[in-house]
mmCIF file of C-alpha atoms in Angstrom:
data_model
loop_
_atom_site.group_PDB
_atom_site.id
_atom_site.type_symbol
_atom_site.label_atom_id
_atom_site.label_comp_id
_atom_site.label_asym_id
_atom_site.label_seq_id
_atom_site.Cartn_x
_atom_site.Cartn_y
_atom_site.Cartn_z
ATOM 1 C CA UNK A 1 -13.918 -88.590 123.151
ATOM 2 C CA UNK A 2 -12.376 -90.974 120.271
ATOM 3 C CA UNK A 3 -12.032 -94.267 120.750
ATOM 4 C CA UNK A 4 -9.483 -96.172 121.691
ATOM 5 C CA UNK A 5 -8.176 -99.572 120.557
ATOM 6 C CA UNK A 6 -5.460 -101.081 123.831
ATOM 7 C CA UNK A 7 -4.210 -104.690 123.170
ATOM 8 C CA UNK A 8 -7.433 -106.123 124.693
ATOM 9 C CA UNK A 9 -10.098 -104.347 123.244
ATOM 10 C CA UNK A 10 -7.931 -105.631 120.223
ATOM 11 C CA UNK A 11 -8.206 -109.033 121.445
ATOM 12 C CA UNK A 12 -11.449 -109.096 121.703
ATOM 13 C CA UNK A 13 -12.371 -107.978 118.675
ATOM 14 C CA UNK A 14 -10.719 -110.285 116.647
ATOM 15 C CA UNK A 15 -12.115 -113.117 118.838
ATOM 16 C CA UNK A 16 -15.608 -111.965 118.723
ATOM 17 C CA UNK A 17 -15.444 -111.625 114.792
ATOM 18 C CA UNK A 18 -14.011 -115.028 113.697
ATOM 19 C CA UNK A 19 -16.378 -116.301 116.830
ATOM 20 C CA UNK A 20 -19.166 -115.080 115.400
ATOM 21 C CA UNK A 21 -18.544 -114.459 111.843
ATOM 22 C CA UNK A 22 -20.219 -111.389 112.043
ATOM 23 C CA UNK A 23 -17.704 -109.791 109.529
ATOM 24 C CA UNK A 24 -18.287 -112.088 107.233
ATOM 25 C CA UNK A 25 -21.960 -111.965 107.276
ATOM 26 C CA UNK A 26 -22.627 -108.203 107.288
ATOM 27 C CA UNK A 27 -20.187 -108.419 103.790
ATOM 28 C CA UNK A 28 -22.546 -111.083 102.603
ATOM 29 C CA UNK A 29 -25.149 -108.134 102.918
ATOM 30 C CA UNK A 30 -22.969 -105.699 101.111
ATOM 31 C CA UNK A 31 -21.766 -107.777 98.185
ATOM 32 C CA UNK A 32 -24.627 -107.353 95.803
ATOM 33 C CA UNK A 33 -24.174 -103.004 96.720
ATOM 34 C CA UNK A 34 -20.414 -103.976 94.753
ATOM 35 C CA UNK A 35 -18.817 -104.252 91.542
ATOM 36 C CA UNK A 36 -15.613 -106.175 90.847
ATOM 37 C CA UNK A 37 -14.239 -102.966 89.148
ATOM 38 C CA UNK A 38 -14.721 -100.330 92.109
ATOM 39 C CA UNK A 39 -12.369 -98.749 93.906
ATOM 40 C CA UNK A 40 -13.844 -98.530 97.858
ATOM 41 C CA UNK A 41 -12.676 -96.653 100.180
ATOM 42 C CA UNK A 42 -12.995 -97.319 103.939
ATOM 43 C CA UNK A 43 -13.005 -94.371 106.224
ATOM 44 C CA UNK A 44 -12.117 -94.354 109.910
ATOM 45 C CA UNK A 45 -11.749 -98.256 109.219
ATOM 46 C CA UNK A 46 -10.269 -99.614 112.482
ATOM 47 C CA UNK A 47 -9.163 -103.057 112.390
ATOM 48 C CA UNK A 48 -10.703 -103.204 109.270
ATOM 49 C CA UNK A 49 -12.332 -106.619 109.337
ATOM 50 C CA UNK A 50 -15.054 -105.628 107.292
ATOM 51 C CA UNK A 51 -12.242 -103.951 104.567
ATOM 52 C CA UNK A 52 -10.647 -107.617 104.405
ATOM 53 C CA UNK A 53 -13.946 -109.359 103.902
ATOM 54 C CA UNK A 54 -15.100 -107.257 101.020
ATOM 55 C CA UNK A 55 -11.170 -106.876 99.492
ATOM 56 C CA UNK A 56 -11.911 -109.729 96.734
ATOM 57 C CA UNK A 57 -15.104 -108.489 95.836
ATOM 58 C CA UNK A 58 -13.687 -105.108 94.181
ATOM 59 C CA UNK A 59 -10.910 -103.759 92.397
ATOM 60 C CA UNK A 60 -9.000 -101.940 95.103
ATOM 61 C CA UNK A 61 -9.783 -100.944 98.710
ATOM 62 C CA UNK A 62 -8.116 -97.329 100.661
ATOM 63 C CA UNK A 63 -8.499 -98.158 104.424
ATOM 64 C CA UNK A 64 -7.731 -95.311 106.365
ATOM 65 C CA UNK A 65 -7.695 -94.612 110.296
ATOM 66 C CA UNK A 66 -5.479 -92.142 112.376
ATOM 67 C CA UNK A 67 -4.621 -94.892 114.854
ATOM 68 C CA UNK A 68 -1.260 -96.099 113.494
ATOM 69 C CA UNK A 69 -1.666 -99.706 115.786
ATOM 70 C CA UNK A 70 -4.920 -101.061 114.014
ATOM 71 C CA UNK A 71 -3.395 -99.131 110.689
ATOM 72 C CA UNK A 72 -0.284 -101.613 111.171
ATOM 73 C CA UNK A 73 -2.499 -104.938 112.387
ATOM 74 C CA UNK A 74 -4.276 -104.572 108.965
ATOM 75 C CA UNK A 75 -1.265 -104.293 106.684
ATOM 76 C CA UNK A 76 -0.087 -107.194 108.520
ATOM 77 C CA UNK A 77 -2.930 -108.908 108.331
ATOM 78 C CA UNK A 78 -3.586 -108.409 104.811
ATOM 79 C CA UNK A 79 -0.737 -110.107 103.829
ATOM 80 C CA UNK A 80 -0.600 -113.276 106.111
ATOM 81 C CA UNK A 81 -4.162 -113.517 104.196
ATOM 82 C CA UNK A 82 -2.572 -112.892 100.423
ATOM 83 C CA UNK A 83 -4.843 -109.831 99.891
ATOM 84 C CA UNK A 84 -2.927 -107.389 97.585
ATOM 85 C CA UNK A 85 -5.521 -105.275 96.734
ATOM 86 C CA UNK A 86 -5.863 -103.597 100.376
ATOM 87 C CA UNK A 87 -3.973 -100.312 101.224
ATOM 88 C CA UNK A 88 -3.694 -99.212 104.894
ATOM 89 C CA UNK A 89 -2.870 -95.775 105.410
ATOM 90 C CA UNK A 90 -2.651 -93.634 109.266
ATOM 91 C CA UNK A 91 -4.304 -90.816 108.559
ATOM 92 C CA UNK A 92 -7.781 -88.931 109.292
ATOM 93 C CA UNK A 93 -10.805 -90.087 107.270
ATOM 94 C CA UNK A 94 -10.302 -86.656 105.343
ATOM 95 C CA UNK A 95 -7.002 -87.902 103.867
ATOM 96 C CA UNK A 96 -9.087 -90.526 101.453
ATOM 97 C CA UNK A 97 -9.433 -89.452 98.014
ATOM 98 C CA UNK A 98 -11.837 -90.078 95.164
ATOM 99 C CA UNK A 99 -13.238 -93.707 94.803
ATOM 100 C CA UNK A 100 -16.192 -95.541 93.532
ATOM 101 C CA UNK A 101 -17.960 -96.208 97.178
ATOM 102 C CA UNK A 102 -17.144 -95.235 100.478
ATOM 103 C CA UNK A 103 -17.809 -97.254 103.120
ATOM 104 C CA UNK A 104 -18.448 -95.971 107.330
ATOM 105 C CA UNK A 105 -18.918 -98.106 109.699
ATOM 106 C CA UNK A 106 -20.244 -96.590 113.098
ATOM 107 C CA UNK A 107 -18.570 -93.573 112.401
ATOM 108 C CA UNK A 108 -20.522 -89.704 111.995
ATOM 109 C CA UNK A 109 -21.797 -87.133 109.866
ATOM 110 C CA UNK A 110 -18.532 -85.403 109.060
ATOM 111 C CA UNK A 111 -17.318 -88.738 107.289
ATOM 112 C CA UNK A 112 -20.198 -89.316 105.296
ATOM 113 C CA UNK A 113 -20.128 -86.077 103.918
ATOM 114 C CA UNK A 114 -16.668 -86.361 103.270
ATOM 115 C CA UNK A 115 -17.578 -90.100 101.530
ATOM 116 C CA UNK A 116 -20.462 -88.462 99.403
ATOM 117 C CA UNK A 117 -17.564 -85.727 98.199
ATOM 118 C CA UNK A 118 -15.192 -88.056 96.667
ATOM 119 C CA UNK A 119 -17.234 -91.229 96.303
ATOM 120 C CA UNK A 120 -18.169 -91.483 92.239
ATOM 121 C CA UNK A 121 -21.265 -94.029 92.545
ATOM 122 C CA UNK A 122 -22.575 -94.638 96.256
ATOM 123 C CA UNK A 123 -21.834 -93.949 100.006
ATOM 124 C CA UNK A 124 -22.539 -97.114 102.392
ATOM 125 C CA UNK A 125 -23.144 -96.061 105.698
ATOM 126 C CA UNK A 126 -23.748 -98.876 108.912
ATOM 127 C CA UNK A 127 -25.068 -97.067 112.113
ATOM 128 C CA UNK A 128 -26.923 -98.657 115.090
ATOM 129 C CA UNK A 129 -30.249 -99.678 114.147
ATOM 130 C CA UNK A 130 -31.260 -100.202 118.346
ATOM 131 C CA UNK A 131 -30.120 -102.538 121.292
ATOM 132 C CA UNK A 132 -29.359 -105.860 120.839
ATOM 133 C CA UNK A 133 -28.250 -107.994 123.661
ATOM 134 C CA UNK A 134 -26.093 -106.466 127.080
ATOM 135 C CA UNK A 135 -22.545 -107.167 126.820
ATOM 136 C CA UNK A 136 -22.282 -105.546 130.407
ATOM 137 C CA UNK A 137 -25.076 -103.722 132.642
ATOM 138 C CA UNK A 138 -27.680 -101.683 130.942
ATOM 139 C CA UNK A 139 -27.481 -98.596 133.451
ATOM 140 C CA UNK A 140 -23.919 -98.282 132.101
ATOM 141 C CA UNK A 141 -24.958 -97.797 128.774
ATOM 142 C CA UNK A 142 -23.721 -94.865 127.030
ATOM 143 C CA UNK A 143 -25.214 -93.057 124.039
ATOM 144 C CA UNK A 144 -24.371 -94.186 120.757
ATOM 145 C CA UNK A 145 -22.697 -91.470 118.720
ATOM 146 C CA UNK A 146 -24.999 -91.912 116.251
ATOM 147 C CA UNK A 147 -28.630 -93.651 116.165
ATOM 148 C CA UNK A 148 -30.405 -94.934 112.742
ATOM 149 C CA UNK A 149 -33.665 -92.475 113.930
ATOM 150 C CA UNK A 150 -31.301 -89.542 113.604
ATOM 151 C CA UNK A 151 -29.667 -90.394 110.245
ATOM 152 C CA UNK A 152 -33.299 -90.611 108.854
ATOM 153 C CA UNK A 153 -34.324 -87.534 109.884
ATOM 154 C CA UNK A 154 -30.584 -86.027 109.101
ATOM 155 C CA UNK A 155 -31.298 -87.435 105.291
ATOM 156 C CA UNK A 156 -34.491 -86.263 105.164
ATOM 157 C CA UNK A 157 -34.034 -82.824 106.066
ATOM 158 C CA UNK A 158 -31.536 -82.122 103.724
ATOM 159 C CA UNK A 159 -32.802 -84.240 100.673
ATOM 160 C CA UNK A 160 -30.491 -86.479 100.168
ATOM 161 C CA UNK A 161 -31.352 -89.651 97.856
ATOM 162 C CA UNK A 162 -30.959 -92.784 100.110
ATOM 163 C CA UNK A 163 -31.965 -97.023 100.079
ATOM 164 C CA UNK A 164 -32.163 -98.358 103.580
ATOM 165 C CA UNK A 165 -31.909 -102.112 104.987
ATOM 166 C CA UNK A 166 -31.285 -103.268 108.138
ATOM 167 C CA UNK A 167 -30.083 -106.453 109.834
ATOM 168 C CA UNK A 168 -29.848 -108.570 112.979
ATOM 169 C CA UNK A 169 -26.499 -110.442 113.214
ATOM 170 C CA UNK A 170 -24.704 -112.129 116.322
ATOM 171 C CA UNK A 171 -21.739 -110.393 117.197
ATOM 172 C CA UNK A 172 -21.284 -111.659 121.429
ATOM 173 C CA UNK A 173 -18.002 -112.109 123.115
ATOM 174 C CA UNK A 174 -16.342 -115.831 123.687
ATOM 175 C CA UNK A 175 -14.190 -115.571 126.559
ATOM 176 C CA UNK A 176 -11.476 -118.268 127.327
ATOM 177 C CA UNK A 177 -12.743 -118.311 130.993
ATOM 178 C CA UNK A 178 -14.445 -116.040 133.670
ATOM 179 C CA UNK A 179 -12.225 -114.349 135.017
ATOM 180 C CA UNK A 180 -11.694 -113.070 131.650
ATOM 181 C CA UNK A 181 -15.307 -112.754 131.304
ATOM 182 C CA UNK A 182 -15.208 -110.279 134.493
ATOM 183 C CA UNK A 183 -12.223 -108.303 132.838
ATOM 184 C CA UNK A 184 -13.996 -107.473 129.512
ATOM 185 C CA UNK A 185 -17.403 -106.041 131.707
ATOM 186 C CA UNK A 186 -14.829 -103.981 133.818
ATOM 187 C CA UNK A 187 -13.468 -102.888 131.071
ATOM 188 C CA UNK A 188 -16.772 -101.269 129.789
ATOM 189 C CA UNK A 189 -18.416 -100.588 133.056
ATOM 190 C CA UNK A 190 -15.949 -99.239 134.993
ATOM 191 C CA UNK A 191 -17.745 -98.383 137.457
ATOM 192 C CA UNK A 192 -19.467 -101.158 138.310
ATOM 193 C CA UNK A 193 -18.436 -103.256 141.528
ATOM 194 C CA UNK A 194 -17.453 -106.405 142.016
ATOM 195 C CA UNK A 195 -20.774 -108.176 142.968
ATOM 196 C CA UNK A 196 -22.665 -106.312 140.098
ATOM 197 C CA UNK A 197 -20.238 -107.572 137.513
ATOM 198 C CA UNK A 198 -20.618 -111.308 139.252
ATOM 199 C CA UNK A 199 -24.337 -111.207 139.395
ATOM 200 C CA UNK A 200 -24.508 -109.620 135.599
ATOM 201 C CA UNK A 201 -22.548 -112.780 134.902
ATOM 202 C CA UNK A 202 -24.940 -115.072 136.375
ATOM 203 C CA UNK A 203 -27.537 -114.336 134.638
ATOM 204 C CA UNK A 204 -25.629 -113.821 131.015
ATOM 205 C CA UNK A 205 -23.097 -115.614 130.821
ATOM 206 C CA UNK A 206 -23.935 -119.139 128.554
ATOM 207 C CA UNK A 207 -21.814 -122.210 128.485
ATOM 208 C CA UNK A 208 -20.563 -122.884 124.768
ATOM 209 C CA UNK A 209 -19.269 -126.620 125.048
ATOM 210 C CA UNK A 210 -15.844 -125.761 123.493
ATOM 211 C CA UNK A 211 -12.638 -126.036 124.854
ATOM 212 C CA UNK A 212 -11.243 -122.811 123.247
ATOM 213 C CA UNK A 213 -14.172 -120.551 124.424
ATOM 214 C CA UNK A 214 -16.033 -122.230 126.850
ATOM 215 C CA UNK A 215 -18.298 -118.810 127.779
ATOM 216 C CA UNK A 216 -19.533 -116.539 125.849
ATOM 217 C CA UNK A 217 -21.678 -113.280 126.329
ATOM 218 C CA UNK A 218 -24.767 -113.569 123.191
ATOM 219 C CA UNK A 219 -25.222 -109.864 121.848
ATOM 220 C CA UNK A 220 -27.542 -109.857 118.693
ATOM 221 C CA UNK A 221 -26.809 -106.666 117.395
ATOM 222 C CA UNK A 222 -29.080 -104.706 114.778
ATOM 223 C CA UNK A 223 -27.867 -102.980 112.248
ATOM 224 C CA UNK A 224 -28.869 -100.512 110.023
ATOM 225 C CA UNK A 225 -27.516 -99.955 106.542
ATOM 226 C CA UNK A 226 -27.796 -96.549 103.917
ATOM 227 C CA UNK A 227 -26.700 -96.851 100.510
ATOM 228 C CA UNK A 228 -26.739 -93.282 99.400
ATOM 229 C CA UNK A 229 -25.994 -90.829 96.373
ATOM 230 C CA UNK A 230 -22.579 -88.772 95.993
ATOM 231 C CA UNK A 231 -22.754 -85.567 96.373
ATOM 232 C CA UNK A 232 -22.398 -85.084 92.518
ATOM 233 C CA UNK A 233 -25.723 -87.361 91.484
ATOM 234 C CA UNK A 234 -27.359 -84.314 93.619
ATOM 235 C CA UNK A 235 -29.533 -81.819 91.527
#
């Protein structure tokens, strides 16, 4: 089942990033992978935050996602930032055409073969690199799509030339107060009950000392990071 982006998932999001700053520290990470002259193309981009972060490091960037809503928040948020160098486009990842990298974030196999086809230098794929912290009970936990033990093994198998780093950074959730707090765990576990999401709470939730987020739910979150060849480097 795709995901889906409603207005607070949304909302989240963008607090948890510019919380955080996790956005802008997985792009420190990337820079040195870019060149001021390449073209990068993000596929199945979402929001995007990580597209607007790396926009004034390269020539041009192609984000494209087939949810119109994030596809518009981008645009729009783009320009309230002055970057002119970032096209948003609603479509499916298949829609992007040739560039110099192509960057997936979280996203599966049928985009990064898709990035190594029309990608000229490099593909930069982020997957899961294991659990960080719980941003709701463990037992509700559902697979990741895609784990960083499978994408080694997928590589691997098939050959394919690959450089491989991996990161810890701090991406929680600041929450303005707890009944908000209660909201965002319901919102991922549905089915947990009432006292389950209170005790979870308990024992999680951390006091921040501000007055714009005084909670906040840590989540150190490990990430893994391939920079592989294009399909035309290949033998």
């Amino acid at each position: 089942m795709p995901f889906l982006w409603d207005e607070d998932r949304i909302r989240w999001f963008l607090a948890a990033s510019d919380y955080t700053g996790y956005h802008r520290a997985l792009a420190g990470h990337l820079r040195p992978w870019l060149r001021p002259e390449d073209t990068l193309a993000d596929l199945a981009c979402g929001l995007g935050l990580l597209a607007l972060e790396l926009a004034p490091d390269v020539h041009r960037v192609e984000a494209v996602d087939r949810d119109v809503r994030v596809i518009e928040q981008l645009s729009a948020r783009a320009a309230a930032r002055g970057i002119e160098n970032l096209h948003a486009k609603a479509a499916p990842f298949e829609a992007a055409g040739c560039c110099d990298v192509a960057l997936i974030s979280f996203f599966g196999f049928p985009a990064v073969a898709h990035g190594r086809k029309i990608a000229r230098r490099q593909v930069i794929w982020l997957v899961d690199a294991g659990t960080g912290g719980q941003l709701y009970p463990r037992r509700y936990r559902k697979p990741k799509p895609i784990e960083q033990a499978q994408v080694i093994e997928r590589l691997q198998a098939e050959g394919i030339p690959y450089t491989h780093d991996e990161w810890t950074l701090e991406f929680g959730q600041p929450f303005a107060h707890r009944a908000e707090a209660a909201s965002f765990v319901r919102g991922h576990a549905p089915e947990a009950g009432d006292d389950e999401i209170a005790d979870f709470l308990a024992h999680h939730l951390i006091p921040t000392g501000r007055t714009d987020f005084p909670l906040y739910l840590p989540n150190p979150k490990r990430v893994g990071a391939f920079f592989i060849e294009p399909a035309g480097k290949l033998p």
